[in-house]
mmCIF file of C-alpha atoms and ligand atoms in Angstrom:
data_model
loop_
_atom_site.group_PDB
_atom_site.id
_atom_site.type_symbol
_atom_site.label_atom_id
_atom_site.label_comp_id
_atom_site.label_asym_id
_atom_site.label_seq_id
_atom_site.Cartn_x
_atom_site.Cartn_y
_atom_site.Cartn_z
ATOM 1 C CA UNK A 1183 -18.966 141.821 -21.749
ATOM 2 C CA UNK A 1184 -19.855 138.242 -23.911
ATOM 3 C CA UNK A 1185 -19.937 135.809 -21.262
ATOM 4 C CA UNK A 1186 -17.779 133.502 -23.723
ATOM 5 C CA UNK A 1187 -14.972 136.285 -24.729
ATOM 6 C CA UNK A 1188 -11.494 133.493 -25.391
ATOM 7 C CA UNK A 1189 -10.219 136.349 -27.202
ATOM 8 C CA UNK A 1190 -9.505 140.193 -26.189
ATOM 9 C CA UNK A 1191 -9.648 141.289 -29.702
ATOM 10 C CA UNK A 1192 -12.644 143.516 -31.483
ATOM 11 C CA UNK A 1193 -13.325 142.469 -34.424
ATOM 12 C CA UNK A 1194 -15.785 144.694 -37.463
ATOM 13 C CA UNK A 1195 -18.064 143.255 -39.052
ATOM 14 C CA UNK A 1196 -19.053 144.638 -42.418
ATOM 15 C CA UNK A 1197 -22.208 144.258 -44.312
ATOM 16 C CA UNK A 1198 -23.289 143.014 -41.034
ATOM 17 C CA UNK A 1199 -27.274 144.353 -42.364
ATOM 18 C CA UNK A 1200 -26.952 141.818 -45.494
ATOM 19 C CA UNK A 1201 -27.069 137.698 -45.888
ATOM 20 C CA UNK A 1202 -24.470 136.471 -45.192
ATOM 21 C CA UNK A 1203 -23.669 139.092 -42.251
ATOM 22 C CA UNK A 1204 -27.517 137.891 -40.655
ATOM 23 C CA UNK A 1205 -25.641 134.569 -40.573
ATOM 24 C CA UNK A 1206 -21.899 136.027 -39.031
ATOM 25 C CA UNK A 1207 -23.283 138.150 -36.576
ATOM 26 C CA UNK A 1208 -24.516 136.063 -33.125
ATOM 27 C CA UNK A 1209 -21.109 133.376 -33.827
ATOM 28 C CA UNK A 1210 -18.579 136.373 -34.162
ATOM 29 C CA UNK A 1211 -20.132 138.424 -31.340
ATOM 30 C CA UNK A 1212 -20.074 134.764 -28.902
ATOM 31 C CA UNK A 1213 -16.056 134.836 -30.462
ATOM 32 C CA UNK A 1214 -14.637 138.556 -29.481
ATOM 33 C CA UNK A 1215 -14.277 141.409 -26.493
ATOM 34 C CA UNK A 1216 -15.826 143.969 -29.020
ATOM 35 C CA UNK A 1217 -18.124 143.370 -32.394
ATOM 36 C CA UNK A 1218 -18.736 146.066 -34.587
ATOM 37 C CA UNK A 1219 -21.221 146.158 -37.069
ATOM 38 C CA UNK A 1220 -21.400 148.243 -40.187
ATOM 39 C CA UNK A 1221 -23.536 148.673 -43.297
ATOM 40 C CA UNK A 1222 -24.865 151.441 -44.740
ATOM 41 C CA UNK A 1223 -27.815 151.458 -43.245
ATOM 42 C CA UNK A 1224 -28.483 151.796 -39.283
ATOM 43 C CA UNK A 1225 -29.354 147.756 -38.547
ATOM 44 C CA UNK A 1226 -33.257 147.284 -37.227
ATOM 45 C CA UNK A 1227 -33.628 145.783 -34.034
ATOM 46 C CA UNK A 1228 -31.244 146.200 -30.410
ATOM 47 C CA UNK A 1229 -27.863 144.877 -30.353
ATOM 48 C CA UNK A 1230 -26.370 143.171 -27.542
ATOM 49 C CA UNK A 1231 -23.715 143.656 -24.812
ATOM 50 C CA UNK A 1232 -20.428 143.245 -26.966
ATOM 51 C CA UNK A 1233 -21.769 144.847 -29.818
ATOM 52 C CA UNK A 1234 -21.862 148.139 -31.118
ATOM 53 C CA UNK A 1235 -22.629 149.536 -34.245
ATOM 54 C CA UNK A 1236 -22.355 151.804 -37.375
ATOM 55 C CA UNK A 1237 -23.380 153.066 -39.812
ATOM 56 C CA UNK A 1238 -20.431 153.789 -42.980
ATOM 57 C CA UNK A 1239 -20.840 153.981 -46.528
ATOM 58 C CA UNK A 1240 -17.766 152.288 -47.381
ATOM 59 C CA UNK A 1241 -17.380 154.897 -50.201
ATOM 60 C CA UNK A 1242 -16.433 157.457 -47.648
ATOM 61 C CA UNK A 1243 -12.696 157.640 -47.237
ATOM 62 C CA UNK A 1244 -12.897 159.252 -44.035
ATOM 63 C CA UNK A 1245 -15.630 157.339 -43.271
ATOM 64 C CA UNK A 1246 -13.973 154.715 -43.494
ATOM 65 C CA UNK A 1247 -10.793 155.680 -41.050
ATOM 66 C CA UNK A 1248 -13.155 156.132 -38.723
ATOM 67 C CA UNK A 1249 -14.972 152.479 -38.572
ATOM 68 C CA UNK A 1250 -11.906 150.221 -38.299
ATOM 69 C CA UNK A 1251 -10.395 152.341 -35.272
ATOM 70 C CA UNK A 1252 -9.396 150.598 -32.281
ATOM 71 C CA UNK A 1253 -9.701 146.872 -34.784
ATOM 72 C CA UNK A 1254 -8.032 144.807 -34.314
ATOM 73 C CA UNK A 1255 -9.004 142.328 -37.392
ATOM 74 C CA UNK A 1256 -12.241 142.375 -39.945
ATOM 75 C CA UNK A 1257 -15.157 140.037 -41.297
ATOM 76 C CA UNK A 1258 -15.264 142.048 -44.803
ATOM 77 C CA UNK A 1259 -18.942 141.230 -46.300
ATOM 78 C CA UNK A 1260 -20.611 144.277 -47.478
ATOM 79 C CA UNK A 1261 -20.122 145.723 -51.227
ATOM 80 C CA UNK A 1262 -22.307 145.171 -52.923
ATOM 81 C CA UNK A 1263 -23.107 141.084 -54.024
ATOM 82 C CA UNK A 1264 -24.400 140.405 -57.204
ATOM 83 C CA UNK A 1265 -23.641 141.789 -61.439
ATOM 84 C CA UNK A 1266 -24.531 145.179 -61.040
ATOM 85 C CA UNK A 1267 -22.883 147.513 -64.207
ATOM 86 C CA UNK A 1268 -19.417 148.428 -63.615
ATOM 87 C CA UNK A 1269 -20.469 152.397 -62.029
ATOM 88 C CA UNK A 1270 -22.860 150.517 -59.385
ATOM 89 C CA UNK A 1271 -19.878 148.278 -58.270
ATOM 90 C CA UNK A 1272 -16.700 150.145 -58.303
ATOM 91 C CA UNK A 1273 -17.641 152.408 -55.379
ATOM 92 C CA UNK A 1274 -17.970 149.779 -53.203
ATOM 93 C CA UNK A 1275 -15.520 146.799 -53.596
ATOM 94 C CA UNK A 1276 -12.922 148.769 -55.720
ATOM 95 C CA UNK A 1277 -12.605 152.115 -53.713
ATOM 96 C CA UNK A 1278 -14.435 150.773 -50.773
ATOM 97 C CA UNK A 1279 -12.314 147.265 -50.928
ATOM 98 C CA UNK A 1280 -9.614 150.649 -50.776
ATOM 99 C CA UNK A 1281 -10.789 152.803 -47.787
ATOM 100 C CA UNK A 1282 -10.347 149.455 -45.549
ATOM 101 C CA UNK A 1283 -6.711 148.263 -46.375
ATOM 102 C CA UNK A 1284 -5.458 151.440 -46.288
ATOM 103 C CA UNK A 1285 -7.625 152.182 -42.698
ATOM 104 C CA UNK A 1286 -6.438 149.886 -41.611
ATOM 105 C CA UNK A 1287 -2.856 150.290 -42.179
ATOM 106 C CA UNK A 1288 -3.636 153.451 -39.822
ATOM 107 C CA UNK A 1289 -5.527 151.863 -37.334
ATOM 108 C CA UNK A 1290 -2.239 148.823 -36.555
ATOM 109 C CA UNK A 1291 -5.864 146.274 -37.065
ATOM 110 C CA UNK A 1292 -4.135 143.322 -37.757
ATOM 111 C CA UNK A 1293 -6.181 140.728 -40.261
ATOM 112 C CA UNK A 1294 -8.947 140.956 -43.209
ATOM 113 C CA UNK A 1295 -10.765 138.124 -44.229
ATOM 114 C CA UNK A 1296 -12.289 138.993 -47.254
ATOM 115 C CA UNK A 1297 -15.699 137.910 -48.321
ATOM 116 C CA UNK A 1298 -13.920 136.925 -52.121
ATOM 117 C CA UNK A 1299 -16.561 135.090 -54.518
ATOM 118 C CA UNK A 1300 -15.841 131.674 -57.016
ATOM 119 C CA UNK A 1301 -17.515 134.601 -59.317
ATOM 120 C CA UNK A 1302 -13.443 135.633 -59.782
ATOM 121 C CA UNK A 1303 -13.228 132.210 -61.457
ATOM 122 C CA UNK A 1304 -16.852 132.000 -63.141
ATOM 123 C CA UNK A 1305 -15.566 131.802 -66.771
ATOM 124 C CA UNK A 1306 -14.049 128.550 -66.460
ATOM 125 C CA UNK A 1307 -16.290 125.617 -68.300
ATOM 126 C CA UNK A 1308 -18.101 123.821 -64.653
ATOM 127 C CA UNK A 1309 -16.437 120.191 -64.402
ATOM 128 C CA UNK A 1310 -12.998 121.621 -64.386
ATOM 129 C CA UNK A 1311 -11.190 121.522 -61.480
ATOM 130 C CA UNK A 1312 -9.555 124.597 -59.808
ATOM 131 C CA UNK A 1313 -7.144 125.800 -57.286
ATOM 132 C CA UNK A 1314 -6.672 129.346 -55.902
ATOM 133 C CA UNK A 1315 -2.879 128.692 -57.756
ATOM 134 C CA UNK A 1316 -5.220 128.908 -60.726
ATOM 135 C CA UNK A 1317 -5.265 132.227 -63.199
ATOM 136 C CA UNK A 1318 -8.319 134.598 -62.801
ATOM 137 C CA UNK A 1319 -11.259 134.231 -65.375
ATOM 138 C CA UNK A 1320 -14.043 136.654 -63.799
ATOM 139 C CA UNK A 1321 -17.253 136.510 -65.020
ATOM 140 C CA UNK A 1322 -18.392 140.108 -65.282
ATOM 141 C CA UNK A 1323 -17.577 142.891 -62.902
ATOM 142 C CA UNK A 1324 -18.542 141.526 -60.149
ATOM 143 C CA UNK A 1325 -15.585 138.603 -59.771
ATOM 144 C CA UNK A 1326 -13.154 141.403 -61.904
ATOM 145 C CA UNK A 1327 -13.956 143.704 -58.446
ATOM 146 C CA UNK A 1328 -12.707 140.623 -56.485
ATOM 147 C CA UNK A 1329 -10.338 140.241 -58.156
ATOM 148 C CA UNK A 1330 -9.342 143.696 -57.554
ATOM 149 C CA UNK A 1331 -10.435 143.049 -54.160
ATOM 150 C CA UNK A 1332 -7.518 140.110 -53.136
ATOM 151 C CA UNK A 1333 -5.282 142.086 -55.130
ATOM 152 C CA UNK A 1334 -5.277 144.403 -53.169
ATOM 153 C CA UNK A 1335 -4.820 142.002 -49.725
ATOM 154 C CA UNK A 1336 -2.117 140.781 -51.672
ATOM 155 C CA UNK A 1337 -0.938 144.835 -52.164
ATOM 156 C CA UNK A 1338 -0.934 144.932 -48.328
ATOM 157 C CA UNK A 1339 -0.147 141.733 -47.104
ATOM 158 C CA UNK A 1340 4.105 142.288 -48.457
ATOM 159 C CA UNK A 1341 3.543 145.709 -48.239
ATOM 160 C CA UNK A 1342 2.225 146.678 -44.486
ATOM 161 C CA UNK A 1343 2.017 143.336 -42.863
ATOM 162 C CA UNK A 1344 -1.473 143.750 -42.618
ATOM 163 C CA UNK A 1345 -2.745 139.642 -43.214
ATOM 164 C CA UNK A 1346 -5.256 139.018 -45.432
ATOM 165 C CA UNK A 1347 -7.663 135.743 -46.436
ATOM 166 C CA UNK A 1348 -9.102 135.858 -48.925
ATOM 167 C CA UNK A 1349 -12.521 133.869 -48.941
ATOM 168 C CA UNK A 1350 -13.326 132.330 -53.343
ATOM 169 C CA UNK A 1351 -17.290 131.698 -51.446
ATOM 170 C CA UNK A 1352 -19.214 129.340 -53.407
ATOM 171 C CA UNK A 1353 -23.153 129.547 -53.011
ATOM 172 C CA UNK A 1354 -24.165 131.265 -49.341
ATOM 173 C CA UNK A 1355 -27.426 130.033 -48.791
ATOM 174 C CA UNK A 1356 -29.703 128.044 -46.711
ATOM 175 C CA UNK A 1357 -30.449 125.550 -48.592
ATOM 176 C CA UNK A 1358 -28.470 124.378 -52.000
ATOM 177 C CA UNK A 1359 -31.178 126.339 -55.248
ATOM 178 C CA UNK A 1360 -30.009 124.634 -58.283
ATOM 179 C CA UNK A 1361 -28.530 122.021 -60.266
ATOM 180 C CA UNK A 1362 -24.948 123.959 -59.999
ATOM 181 C CA UNK A 1363 -24.835 124.242 -56.551
ATOM 182 C CA UNK A 1364 -24.437 120.262 -55.929
ATOM 183 C CA UNK A 1365 -20.899 121.829 -56.688
ATOM 184 C CA UNK A 1366 -20.683 125.375 -55.524
ATOM 185 C CA UNK A 1367 -22.931 124.961 -52.317
ATOM 186 C CA UNK A 1368 -21.439 126.515 -48.672
ATOM 187 C CA UNK A 1369 -23.582 125.513 -45.875
ATOM 188 C CA UNK A 1370 -23.980 128.250 -43.688
ATOM 189 C CA UNK A 1371 -22.880 126.237 -40.875
ATOM 190 C CA UNK A 1372 -19.382 125.192 -42.661
ATOM 191 C CA UNK A 1373 -19.771 129.982 -43.499
ATOM 192 C CA UNK A 1374 -19.096 130.068 -39.451
ATOM 193 C CA UNK A 1375 -16.919 127.607 -39.511
ATOM 194 C CA UNK A 1376 -15.208 128.766 -41.814
ATOM 195 C CA UNK A 1377 -15.000 132.596 -41.495
ATOM 196 C CA UNK A 1378 -14.451 131.599 -37.408
ATOM 197 C CA UNK A 1379 -11.209 129.339 -38.867
ATOM 198 C CA UNK A 1380 -9.854 132.387 -40.834
ATOM 199 C CA UNK A 1381 -9.706 134.568 -37.908
ATOM 200 C CA UNK A 1382 -8.658 132.781 -35.513
ATOM 201 C CA UNK A 1383 -5.881 130.278 -37.446
ATOM 202 C CA UNK A 1384 -2.628 130.980 -35.991
ATOM 203 C CA UNK A 1385 -0.214 132.516 -38.708
ATOM 204 C CA UNK A 1386 -2.133 133.572 -42.485
ATOM 205 C CA UNK A 1387 0.119 135.543 -44.230
ATOM 206 C CA UNK A 1388 -1.820 136.515 -46.982
ATOM 207 C CA UNK A 1389 -4.058 133.714 -48.172
ATOM 208 C CA UNK A 1390 -6.615 132.599 -51.212
ATOM 209 C CA UNK A 1391 -9.300 129.522 -50.888
ATOM 210 C CA UNK A 1392 -12.372 128.441 -52.153
ATOM 211 C CA UNK A 1393 -15.553 127.703 -49.478
ATOM 212 C CA UNK A 1394 -17.601 125.607 -50.389
ATOM 213 C CA UNK A 1395 -18.787 122.662 -48.716
ATOM 214 C CA UNK A 1396 -18.478 118.751 -48.679
ATOM 215 C CA UNK A 1397 -19.997 118.749 -51.698
ATOM 216 C CA UNK A 1398 -18.585 115.600 -53.526
ATOM 217 C CA UNK A 1399 -19.485 116.989 -56.584
ATOM 218 C CA UNK A 1400 -17.702 120.423 -56.229
ATOM 219 C CA UNK A 1401 -15.000 122.462 -58.546
ATOM 220 C CA UNK A 1402 -12.459 124.006 -56.384
ATOM 221 C CA UNK A 1403 -9.158 122.090 -54.454
ATOM 222 C CA UNK A 1404 -9.010 122.680 -50.922
ATOM 223 C CA UNK A 1405 -5.811 124.774 -50.638
ATOM 224 C CA UNK A 1406 -5.032 125.714 -47.687
ATOM 225 C CA UNK A 1407 -8.695 124.933 -45.650
ATOM 226 C CA UNK A 1408 -5.798 122.604 -43.534
ATOM 227 C CA UNK A 1409 -3.488 126.052 -42.989
ATOM 228 C CA UNK A 1410 -6.367 127.390 -40.736
ATOM 229 C CA UNK A 1411 -8.285 124.475 -40.250
ATOM 230 C CA UNK A 1412 -11.169 124.455 -41.658
ATOM 231 C CA UNK A 1413 -13.187 120.956 -42.242
ATOM 232 C CA UNK A 1414 -16.729 121.463 -44.028
ATOM 233 C CA UNK A 1415 -19.269 119.384 -42.567
ATOM 234 C CA UNK A 1416 -21.982 119.634 -44.534
ATOM 235 C CA UNK A 1417 -23.046 118.251 -48.110
ATOM 236 C CA UNK A 1418 -25.336 118.743 -50.775
ATOM 237 C CA UNK A 1419 -26.039 114.998 -51.948
ATOM 238 C CA UNK A 1420 -29.399 115.177 -49.918
ATOM 239 C CA UNK A 1421 -30.864 117.757 -51.628
ATOM 240 C CA UNK A 1422 -29.640 115.813 -55.968
ATOM 241 C CA UNK A 1423 -33.866 114.522 -56.221
ATOM 242 C CA UNK A 1424 -34.949 118.799 -55.033
ATOM 243 C CA UNK A 1425 -32.179 120.285 -57.508
ATOM 244 C CA UNK A 1426 -30.508 118.143 -59.234
ATOM 245 C CA UNK A 1427 -32.422 118.617 -63.038
ATOM 246 C CA UNK A 1428 -33.081 122.485 -62.234
ATOM 247 C CA UNK A 1429 -30.783 123.816 -64.201
ATOM 248 C CA UNK A 1430 -29.760 127.202 -67.029
ATOM 249 C CA UNK A 1431 -31.068 126.628 -69.913
ATOM 250 C CA UNK A 1432 -29.019 124.458 -72.146
ATOM 251 C CA UNK A 1433 -25.742 125.420 -74.533
ATOM 252 C CA UNK A 1434 -25.608 128.768 -72.007
ATOM 253 C CA UNK A 1435 -22.773 130.357 -70.916
ATOM 254 C CA UNK A 1436 -24.852 129.865 -67.876
ATOM 255 C CA UNK A 1437 -24.906 126.791 -68.012
ATOM 256 C CA UNK A 1438 -21.417 126.001 -69.433
ATOM 257 C CA UNK A 1439 -19.508 127.817 -67.562
ATOM 258 C CA UNK A 1440 -18.747 127.721 -64.019
ATOM 259 C CA UNK A 1441 -20.606 131.485 -62.830
ATOM 260 C CA UNK A 1442 -23.953 130.332 -63.811
ATOM 261 C CA UNK A 1443 -26.741 132.802 -63.259
ATOM 262 C CA UNK A 1444 -24.018 135.638 -63.092
ATOM 263 C CA UNK A 1445 -23.373 134.902 -67.243
ATOM 264 C CA UNK A 1446 -26.909 136.351 -68.288
ATOM 265 C CA UNK A 1447 -26.448 138.915 -67.110
ATOM 266 C CA UNK A 1448 -24.880 142.131 -69.088
ATOM 267 C CA UNK A 1449 -23.414 143.721 -71.316
ATOM 268 C CA UNK A 1450 -25.922 146.680 -69.266
ATOM 269 C CA UNK A 1451 -25.186 149.920 -71.930
ATOM 270 C CA UNK A 1452 -27.150 149.723 -74.840
ATOM 271 C CA UNK A 1453 -24.882 153.131 -75.945
ATOM 272 C CA UNK A 1454 -22.255 151.571 -76.369
ATOM 273 C CA UNK A 1455 -22.804 148.508 -79.199
ATOM 274 C CA UNK A 1456 -23.131 149.765 -82.940
HETATM 275 P P1 NAI B 334 -25.723 141.429 -49.045
HETATM 276 O O1 NAI B 334 -26.391 142.000 -51.220
HETATM 277 O O2 NAI B 334 -26.569 140.696 -48.883
HETATM 278 O O3 NAI B 334 -25.470 141.949 -48.076
HETATM 279 C C1 NAI B 334 -24.542 142.824 -48.758
HETATM 280 C C2 NAI B 334 -24.472 144.434 -47.707
HETATM 281 O O4 NAI B 334 -23.674 145.259 -47.555
HETATM 282 C C3 NAI B 334 -25.918 144.811 -47.740
HETATM 283 O O5 NAI B 334 -26.600 144.412 -46.257
HETATM 284 C C4 NAI B 334 -26.159 145.610 -48.021
HETATM 285 O O6 NAI B 334 -26.486 146.651 -47.648
HETATM 286 C C5 NAI B 334 -23.881 146.000 -47.704
HETATM 287 N N1 NAI B 334 -22.901 147.461 -48.366
HETATM 288 C C6 NAI B 334 -23.397 147.692 -50.315
HETATM 289 N N2 NAI B 334 -22.756 148.401 -50.152
HETATM 290 C C7 NAI B 334 -22.433 149.430 -49.956
HETATM 291 C C8 NAI B 334 -21.521 150.807 -49.478
HETATM 292 N N3 NAI B 334 -21.507 151.842 -50.762
HETATM 293 N N4 NAI B 334 -21.477 150.497 -48.183
HETATM 294 C C9 NAI B 334 -21.483 149.838 -47.066
HETATM 295 N N5 NAI B 334 -22.805 148.721 -47.212
HETATM 296 C C10 NAI B 334 -23.060 148.514 -48.408
HETATM 297 O O7 NAI B 334 -25.584 139.902 -49.554
HETATM 298 P P2 NAI B 334 -24.748 138.371 -49.233
HETATM 299 O O8 NAI B 334 -24.550 137.582 -49.400
HETATM 300 O O9 NAI B 334 -24.277 138.273 -47.505
HETATM 301 O O10 NAI B 334 -23.313 138.850 -49.094
HETATM 302 C C11 NAI B 334 -21.580 139.475 -48.541
HETATM 303 C C12 NAI B 334 -19.566 138.825 -49.440
HETATM 304 O O11 NAI B 334 -20.505 137.357 -49.418
HETATM 305 C C13 NAI B 334 -21.185 140.116 -49.916
HETATM 306 O O12 NAI B 334 -19.522 140.371 -49.769
HETATM 307 C C14 NAI B 334 -20.611 138.841 -51.717
HETATM 308 O O13 NAI B 334 -19.769 139.575 -52.060
HETATM 309 C C15 NAI B 334 -19.798 137.906 -51.030
HETATM 310 N N6 NAI B 334 -19.681 136.205 -51.589
HETATM 311 C C16 NAI B 334 -22.324 136.066 -51.166
HETATM 312 C C17 NAI B 334 -21.927 135.198 -51.486
HETATM 313 C C18 NAI B 334 -23.213 134.426 -51.768
HETATM 314 O O14 NAI B 334 -24.455 132.698 -51.543
HETATM 315 N N7 NAI B 334 -24.312 135.053 -50.128
HETATM 316 C C19 NAI B 334 -21.914 134.008 -52.620
HETATM 317 C C20 NAI B 334 -20.196 134.587 -52.694
HETATM 318 C C21 NAI B 334 -19.531 136.239 -51.767
HETATM 319 C C1 15L B 335 -21.765 135.060 -54.913
HETATM 320 O O1 15L B 335 -20.621 135.315 -54.906
HETATM 321 C C2 15L B 335 -22.955 136.158 -54.692
HETATM 322 O O2 15L B 335 -22.274 136.815 -53.865
HETATM 323 C C3 15L B 335 -24.066 135.202 -54.368
HETATM 324 O O3 15L B 335 -25.405 135.867 -54.941
HETATM 325 C C4 15L B 335 -24.340 134.024 -55.615
HETATM 326 O O4 15L B 335 -24.871 133.755 -56.714
HETATM 327 C C5 15L B 335 -22.895 132.651 -56.013
HETATM 328 O O5 15L B 335 -21.970 134.403 -55.462
HETATM 329 C C6 15L B 335 -23.146 132.033 -56.077
HETATM 330 O O6 15L B 335 -22.152 132.268 -57.051
HETATM 331 O O7 15L B 335 -23.265 130.510 -56.371
#
């Protein structure tokens, strides 16, 4: 049993083998009784005493149903995390999120923290101030799949009372990689604060918030942060001298729109073009 435990809960972390799964594994493990780790493939390395693993392809409905058995809350990171052709996105990010919510309903799971993305609104011009209430403008199939996930969260709250916090994460990297990230960066430490806040807040209903650090140039509002008790501590500003001139070619959609590099991907299938 985890010695730091305060909450008698079993939590599930999907996408546990990925970049952010690796960042979140230890702090989540310290905050719950049992942490079930899942990814498409088995994890490398030993498990801690309070951890268990259950590999699962999110596209497999029966496997996802089994995965949710006994789970009180989920941090759902699993899926395709970049812009790709629709056929590559859909099995994990569309079918998979349906499988997850349906399995949660059957298992009596109380809350899902869903890793949505800023690419739900990546089609807005850089500099545009946005709140979660503004109309979505996905910048590709990936952003669209995250919008679908947010819709699934709404449906399963309204119909079945499963709580969700949809986190429209910005650029969650160890350091800001470029000039765009002076606005979009979410430090790993702030990501950990955000996810734990979303799990621990007493009542969330169905809430969508942007996930970003305290960057002076951020485009996204703090709507919902006080409801879950998230207060970012880091800022991209410290990296301005290093990354401030690292930008996309002027005049391109990548430079003009919030989604950045994702606007440089697609269309993917030249056969559909005249
Ligand atoms: P990642 O690509 O490193 O990790 C995603 C994990 O999902 C991988 O380990 C992969 O094996 C797993 N996965 C993919 N398809 C699967 C399937 N069919 N069944 C089971 N597992 C599958 O991505 P990262 O950076 O760790 O992101 C985690 C989540 O956060 C993703 O959902 C991503 O869309 C979201 N996000 C990440 C941001 C970032 O800056 N890293 C920003 C915004 C959102
Ligand atoms: C995302 O949603 C991606 O998962 C991540 O790889 C980054 O590209 C991030 O958004 C971003 O917008 O910087």
